[in-house]
Tab-separated table of C-alpha atoms in Angstrom:
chain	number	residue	atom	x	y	z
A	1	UNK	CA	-15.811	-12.429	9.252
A	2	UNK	CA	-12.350	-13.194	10.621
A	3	UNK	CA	-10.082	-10.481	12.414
A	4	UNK	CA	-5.948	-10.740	10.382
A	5	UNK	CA	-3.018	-11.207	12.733
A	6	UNK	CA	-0.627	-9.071	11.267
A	7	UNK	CA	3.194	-10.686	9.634
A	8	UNK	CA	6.019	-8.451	10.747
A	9	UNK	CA	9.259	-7.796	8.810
A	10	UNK	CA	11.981	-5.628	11.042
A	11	UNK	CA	13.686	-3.595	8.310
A	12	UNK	CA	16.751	-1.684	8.409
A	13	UNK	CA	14.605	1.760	8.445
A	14	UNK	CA	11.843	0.461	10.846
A	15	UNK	CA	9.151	-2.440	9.888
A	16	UNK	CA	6.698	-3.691	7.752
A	17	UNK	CA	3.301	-5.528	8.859
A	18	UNK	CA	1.635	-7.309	6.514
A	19	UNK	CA	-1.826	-7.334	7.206
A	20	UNK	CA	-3.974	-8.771	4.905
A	21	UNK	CA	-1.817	-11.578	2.498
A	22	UNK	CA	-1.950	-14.071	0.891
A	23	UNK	CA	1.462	-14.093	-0.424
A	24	UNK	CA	3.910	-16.596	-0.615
A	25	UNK	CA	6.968	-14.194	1.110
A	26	UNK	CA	4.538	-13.317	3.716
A	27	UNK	CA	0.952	-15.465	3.597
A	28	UNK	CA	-1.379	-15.801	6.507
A	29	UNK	CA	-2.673	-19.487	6.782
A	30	UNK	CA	-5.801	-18.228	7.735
A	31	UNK	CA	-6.534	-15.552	5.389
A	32	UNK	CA	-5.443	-17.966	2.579
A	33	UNK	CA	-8.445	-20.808	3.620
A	34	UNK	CA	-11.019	-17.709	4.328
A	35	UNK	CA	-10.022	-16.595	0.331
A	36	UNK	CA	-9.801	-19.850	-0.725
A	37	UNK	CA	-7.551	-18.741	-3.313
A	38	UNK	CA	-4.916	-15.844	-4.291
A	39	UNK	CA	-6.419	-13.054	-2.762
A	40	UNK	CA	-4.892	-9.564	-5.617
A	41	UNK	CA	-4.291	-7.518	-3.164
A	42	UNK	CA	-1.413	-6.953	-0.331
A	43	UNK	CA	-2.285	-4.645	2.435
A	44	UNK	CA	0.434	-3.347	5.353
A	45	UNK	CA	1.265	-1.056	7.774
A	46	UNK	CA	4.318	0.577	7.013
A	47	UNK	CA	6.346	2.095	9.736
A	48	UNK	CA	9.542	4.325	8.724
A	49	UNK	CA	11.551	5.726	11.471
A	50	UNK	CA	14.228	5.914	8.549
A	51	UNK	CA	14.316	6.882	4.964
A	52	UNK	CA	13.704	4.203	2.822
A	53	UNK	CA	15.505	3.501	-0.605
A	54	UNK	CA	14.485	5.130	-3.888
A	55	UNK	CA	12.156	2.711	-5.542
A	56	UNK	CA	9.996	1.760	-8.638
A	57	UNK	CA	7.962	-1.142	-9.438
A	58	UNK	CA	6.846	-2.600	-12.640
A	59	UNK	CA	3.546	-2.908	-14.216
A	60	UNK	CA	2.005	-5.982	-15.018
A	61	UNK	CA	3.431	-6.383	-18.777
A	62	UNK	CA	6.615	-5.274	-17.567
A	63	UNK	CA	6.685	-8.026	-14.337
A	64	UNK	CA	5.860	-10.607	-17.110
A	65	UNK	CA	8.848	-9.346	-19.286
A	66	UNK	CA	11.300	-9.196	-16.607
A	67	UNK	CA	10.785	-11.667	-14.467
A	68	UNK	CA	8.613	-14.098	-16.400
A	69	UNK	CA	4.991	-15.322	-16.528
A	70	UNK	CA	2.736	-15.609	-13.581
A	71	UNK	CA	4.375	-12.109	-12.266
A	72	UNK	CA	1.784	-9.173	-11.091
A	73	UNK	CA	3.165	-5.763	-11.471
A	74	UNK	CA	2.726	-3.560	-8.640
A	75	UNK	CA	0.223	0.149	-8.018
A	76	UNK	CA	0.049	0.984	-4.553
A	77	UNK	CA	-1.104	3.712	-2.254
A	78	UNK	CA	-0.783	4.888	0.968
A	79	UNK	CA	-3.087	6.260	3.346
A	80	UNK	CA	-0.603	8.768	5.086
A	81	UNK	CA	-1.877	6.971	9.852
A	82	UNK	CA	1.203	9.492	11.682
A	83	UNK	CA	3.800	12.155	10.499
A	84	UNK	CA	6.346	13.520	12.372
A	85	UNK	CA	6.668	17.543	11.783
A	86	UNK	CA	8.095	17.864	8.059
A	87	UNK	CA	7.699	14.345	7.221
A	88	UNK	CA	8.182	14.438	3.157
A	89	UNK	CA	8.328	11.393	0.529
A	90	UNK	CA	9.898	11.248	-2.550
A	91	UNK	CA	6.891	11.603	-5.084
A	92	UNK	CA	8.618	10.862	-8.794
A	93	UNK	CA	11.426	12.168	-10.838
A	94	UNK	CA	12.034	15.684	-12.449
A	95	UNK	CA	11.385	16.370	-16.128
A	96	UNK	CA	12.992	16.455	-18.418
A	97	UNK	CA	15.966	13.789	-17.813
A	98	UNK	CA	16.684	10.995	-20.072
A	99	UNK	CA	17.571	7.454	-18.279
A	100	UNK	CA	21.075	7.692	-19.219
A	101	UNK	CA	21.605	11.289	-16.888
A	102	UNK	CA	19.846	9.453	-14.398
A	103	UNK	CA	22.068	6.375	-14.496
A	104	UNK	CA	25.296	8.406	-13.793
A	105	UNK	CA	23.555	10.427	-11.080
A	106	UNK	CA	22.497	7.075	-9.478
A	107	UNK	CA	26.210	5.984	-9.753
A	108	UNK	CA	27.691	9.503	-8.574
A	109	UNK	CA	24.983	9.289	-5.637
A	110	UNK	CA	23.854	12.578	-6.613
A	111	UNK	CA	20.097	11.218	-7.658
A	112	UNK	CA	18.626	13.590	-5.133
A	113	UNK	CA	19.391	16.650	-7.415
A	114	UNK	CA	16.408	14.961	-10.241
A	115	UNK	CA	13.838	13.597	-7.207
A	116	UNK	CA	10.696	15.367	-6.328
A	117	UNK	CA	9.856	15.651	-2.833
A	118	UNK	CA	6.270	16.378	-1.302
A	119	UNK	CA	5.446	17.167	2.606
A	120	UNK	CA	2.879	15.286	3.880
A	121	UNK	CA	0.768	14.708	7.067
A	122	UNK	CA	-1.643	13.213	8.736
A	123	UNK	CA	-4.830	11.954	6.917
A	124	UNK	CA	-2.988	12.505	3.110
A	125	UNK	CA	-3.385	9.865	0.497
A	126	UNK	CA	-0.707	9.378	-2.124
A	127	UNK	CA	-1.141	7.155	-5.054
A	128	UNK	CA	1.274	5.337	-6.823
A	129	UNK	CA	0.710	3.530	-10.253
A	130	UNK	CA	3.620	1.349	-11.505
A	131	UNK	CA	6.779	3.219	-12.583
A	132	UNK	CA	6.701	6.191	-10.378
A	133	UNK	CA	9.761	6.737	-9.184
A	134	UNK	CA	9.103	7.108	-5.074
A	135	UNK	CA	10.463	6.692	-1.312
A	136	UNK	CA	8.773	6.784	2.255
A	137	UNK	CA	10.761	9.861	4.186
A	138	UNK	CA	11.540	8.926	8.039
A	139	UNK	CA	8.978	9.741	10.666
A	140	UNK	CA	5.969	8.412	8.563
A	141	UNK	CA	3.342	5.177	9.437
A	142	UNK	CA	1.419	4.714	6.346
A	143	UNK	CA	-1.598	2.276	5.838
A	144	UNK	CA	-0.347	0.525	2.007
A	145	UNK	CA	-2.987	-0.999	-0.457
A	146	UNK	CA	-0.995	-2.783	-3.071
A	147	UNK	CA	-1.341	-5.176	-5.673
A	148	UNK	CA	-0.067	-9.108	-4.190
A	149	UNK	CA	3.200	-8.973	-5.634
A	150	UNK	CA	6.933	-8.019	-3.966
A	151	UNK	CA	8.768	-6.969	-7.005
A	152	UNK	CA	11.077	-3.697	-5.955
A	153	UNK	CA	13.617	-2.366	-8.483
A	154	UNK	CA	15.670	0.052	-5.687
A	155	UNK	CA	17.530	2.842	-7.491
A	156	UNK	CA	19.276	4.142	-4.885
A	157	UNK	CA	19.680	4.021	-0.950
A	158	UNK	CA	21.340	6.781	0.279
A	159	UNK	CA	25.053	5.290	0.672
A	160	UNK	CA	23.620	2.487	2.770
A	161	UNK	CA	25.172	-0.257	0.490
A	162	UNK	CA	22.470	-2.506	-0.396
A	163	UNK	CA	22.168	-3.915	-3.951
A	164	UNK	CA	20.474	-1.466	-6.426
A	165	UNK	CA	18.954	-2.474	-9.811
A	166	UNK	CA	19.602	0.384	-11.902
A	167	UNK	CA	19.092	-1.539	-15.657
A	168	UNK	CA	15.515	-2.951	-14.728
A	169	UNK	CA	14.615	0.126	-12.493
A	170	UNK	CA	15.375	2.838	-15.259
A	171	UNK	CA	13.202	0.172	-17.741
A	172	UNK	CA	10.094	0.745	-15.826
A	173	UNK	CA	9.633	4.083	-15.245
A	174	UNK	CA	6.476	5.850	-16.367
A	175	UNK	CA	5.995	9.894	-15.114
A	176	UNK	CA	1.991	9.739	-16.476
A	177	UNK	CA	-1.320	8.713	-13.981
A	178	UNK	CA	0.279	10.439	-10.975
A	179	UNK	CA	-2.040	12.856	-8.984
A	180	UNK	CA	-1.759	15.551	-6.331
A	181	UNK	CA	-0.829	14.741	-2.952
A	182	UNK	CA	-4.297	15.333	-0.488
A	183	UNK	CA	-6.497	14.105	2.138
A	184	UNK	CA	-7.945	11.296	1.536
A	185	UNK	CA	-11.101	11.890	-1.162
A	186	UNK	CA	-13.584	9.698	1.099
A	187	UNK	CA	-13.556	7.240	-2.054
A	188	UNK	CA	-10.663	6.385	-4.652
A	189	UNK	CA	-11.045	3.840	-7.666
A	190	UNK	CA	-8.589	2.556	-9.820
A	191	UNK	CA	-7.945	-0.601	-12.087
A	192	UNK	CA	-6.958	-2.544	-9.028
A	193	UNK	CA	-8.738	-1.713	-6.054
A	194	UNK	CA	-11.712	0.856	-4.935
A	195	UNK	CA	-11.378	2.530	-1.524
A	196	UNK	CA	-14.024	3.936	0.569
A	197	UNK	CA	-13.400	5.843	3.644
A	198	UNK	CA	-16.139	5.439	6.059
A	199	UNK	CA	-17.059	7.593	9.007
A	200	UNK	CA	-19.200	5.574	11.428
A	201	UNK	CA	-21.612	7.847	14.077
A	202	UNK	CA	-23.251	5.628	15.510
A	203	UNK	CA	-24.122	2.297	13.199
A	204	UNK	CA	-23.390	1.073	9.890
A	205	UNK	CA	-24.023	-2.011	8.401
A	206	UNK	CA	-22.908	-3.329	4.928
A	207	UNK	CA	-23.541	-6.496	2.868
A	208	UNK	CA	-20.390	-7.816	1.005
A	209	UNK	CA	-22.123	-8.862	-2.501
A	210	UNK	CA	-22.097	-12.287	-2.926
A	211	UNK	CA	-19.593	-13.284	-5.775
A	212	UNK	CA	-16.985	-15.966	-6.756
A	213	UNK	CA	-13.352	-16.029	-6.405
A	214	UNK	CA	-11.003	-14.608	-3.642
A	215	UNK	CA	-11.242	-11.295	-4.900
A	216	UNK	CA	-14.833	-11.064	-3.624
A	217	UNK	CA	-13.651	-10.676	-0.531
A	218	UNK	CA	-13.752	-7.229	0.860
A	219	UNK	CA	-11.659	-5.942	3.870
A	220	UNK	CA	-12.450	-3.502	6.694
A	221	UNK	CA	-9.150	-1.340	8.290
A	222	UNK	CA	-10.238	0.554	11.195
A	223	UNK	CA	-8.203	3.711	11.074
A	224	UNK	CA	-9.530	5.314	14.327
A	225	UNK	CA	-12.700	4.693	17.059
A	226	UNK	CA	-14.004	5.273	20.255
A	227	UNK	CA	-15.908	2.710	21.451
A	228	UNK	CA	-17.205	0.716	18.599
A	229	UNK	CA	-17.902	-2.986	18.282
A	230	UNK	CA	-18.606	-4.991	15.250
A	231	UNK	CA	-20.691	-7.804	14.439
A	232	UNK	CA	-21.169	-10.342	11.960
A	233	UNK	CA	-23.513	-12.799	10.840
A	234	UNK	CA	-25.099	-14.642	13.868
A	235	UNK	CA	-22.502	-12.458	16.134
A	236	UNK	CA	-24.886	-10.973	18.701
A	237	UNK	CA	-22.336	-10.082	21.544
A	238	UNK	CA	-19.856	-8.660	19.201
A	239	UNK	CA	-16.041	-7.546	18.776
A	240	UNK	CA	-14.859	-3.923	20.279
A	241	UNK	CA	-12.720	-2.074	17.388
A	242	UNK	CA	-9.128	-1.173	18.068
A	243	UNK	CA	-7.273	1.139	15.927
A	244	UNK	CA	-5.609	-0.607	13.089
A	245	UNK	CA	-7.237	-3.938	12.755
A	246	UNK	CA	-8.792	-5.188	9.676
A	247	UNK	CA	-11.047	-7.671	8.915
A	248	UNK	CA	-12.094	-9.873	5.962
A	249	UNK	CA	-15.604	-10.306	5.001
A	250	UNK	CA	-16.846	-12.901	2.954
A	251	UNK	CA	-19.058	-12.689	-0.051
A	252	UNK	CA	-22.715	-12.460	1.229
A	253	UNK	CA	-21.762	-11.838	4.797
A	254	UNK	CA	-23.925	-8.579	6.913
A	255	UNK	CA	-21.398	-6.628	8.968
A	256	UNK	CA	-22.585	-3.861	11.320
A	257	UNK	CA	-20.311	-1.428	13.138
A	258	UNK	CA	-22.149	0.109	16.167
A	259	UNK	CA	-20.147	3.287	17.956
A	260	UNK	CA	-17.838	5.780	16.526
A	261	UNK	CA	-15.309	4.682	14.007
A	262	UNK	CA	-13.744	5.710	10.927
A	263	UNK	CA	-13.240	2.350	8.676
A	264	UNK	CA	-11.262	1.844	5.341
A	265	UNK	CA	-13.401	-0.592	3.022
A	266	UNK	CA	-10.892	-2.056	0.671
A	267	UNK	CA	-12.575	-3.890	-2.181
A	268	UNK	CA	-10.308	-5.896	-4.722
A	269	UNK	CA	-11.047	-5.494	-8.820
């Protein structure tokens, strides 16, 4: 088992840690040997005291297309830690547009009038598959599960100047796979990842299933406890929890969580 040290990225709208990567804009030495390999996923903390930009990323066929072979598209989610009263995000496009009214609205920064907006709070879960249009609203800290790849196509950024990449971010867009907005299901699967949200009262104990390859490792994200320790292996003094830390596990590995806690298991496809 080894506890991440978080990579942090100041941003114009607040910062980024990346917790779990392996990564070449953002890879943790140490994460890298425990995978021994490219681990698929990319897993941060996302802290917005500021709206970001207007966003989409591509899928995996488009990635290849655009920016050539050996690219990963990009499906996310986000696991909703802290909003401020009202917090919203911008949760894909109105219907009904073609990408040609869209173009001039991006260029007569009037985009707003085609976005879909969604409150959110505390506890929500919001999944994005590549090509949703989609924006983190100020006053939000998210926990983000993400395919390993840092492709952004920004369609607009609210007058704040920055480059936007209109042609490639219009070519990507999908409106189908999107679902509600809601709290978090207890367990979420999808092509990339599987999610299980566990509530511990007490003890738990898991066994990682032994298997080959980086992706066989499984992380833990503690999203809230009171008290709890973990333990691995041979570990018979143990490691108290603290809210946000995450931990790989390695194929084969026993991991018990004694106390109250409420863990994210993150599990890589």
């Amino acid at each position: 088992m080894l506890r991440l040290n978080a990579i942090k990225s100041e941003k114009i709208w607040g910062y980024e840690l990346w917790i779990a990567s392996t990564h070449p804009n953002g890879c943790q030495d140490d994460f890298s040997a425990f995978c021994k390999g490219d681990y698929p996923l990319l897993v941060k903390v996302i802290q917005a005291d500021d709206t970001l930009s207007i966003q989409v990323h591509p899928d995996d066929e488009w990635a290849v297309r655009l920016e050539g072979e050996g690219s990963r598209g990009k499906t996310e989610c986000w696991y909703v830690l802290d909003a401020k009263p009202a917090a919203k995000i911008v949760y894909g496009i109105k219907e009904g547009f073609s990408n040609d009214v869209l173009a001039k609205a991006i260029t007569e920064n009037t985009l707003e009038d085609y976005l879909e907006f969604v409150s959110v709070k505390k506890g929500d879960f919001i999944f994005i598959p590549a090509g949703t249009v989609h924006a983190i609203g100020a006053g939000l800290r998210l926990m983000e599960v993400q395919q390993s790849c840092d492709l952004t196509y920004r369609l607009y950024d609210w007058g704040r100047g920055r480059e936007v990449h209109i042609d490639k971010g219009l070519a990507v867009i999908k409106r189908e796979d999107m679902i509600d907005v809601a709290p978090f299901p207890k367990e979420f699967d999808c092509k990339y990842f599987t999610l299980q949200e566990i509530d511990v009262k007490g003890g738990w104990s898991m066994l990682c299933p032994d298997g080959d390859g980086p992706e066989a490792v499984q992380l833990l994200y503690v999203l809230d406890e009171s008290g709890a320790v973990i333990r691995g292996g041979d570990d018979e003094g143990g490691t108290k929890l603290s809210a946000e830390e995450i931990f790989a596990v390695r194929p084969g590995e026993k991991i018990t969580v004694e106390g109250a806690a409420k863990i994210m298991r993150i599990i890589a496809k």
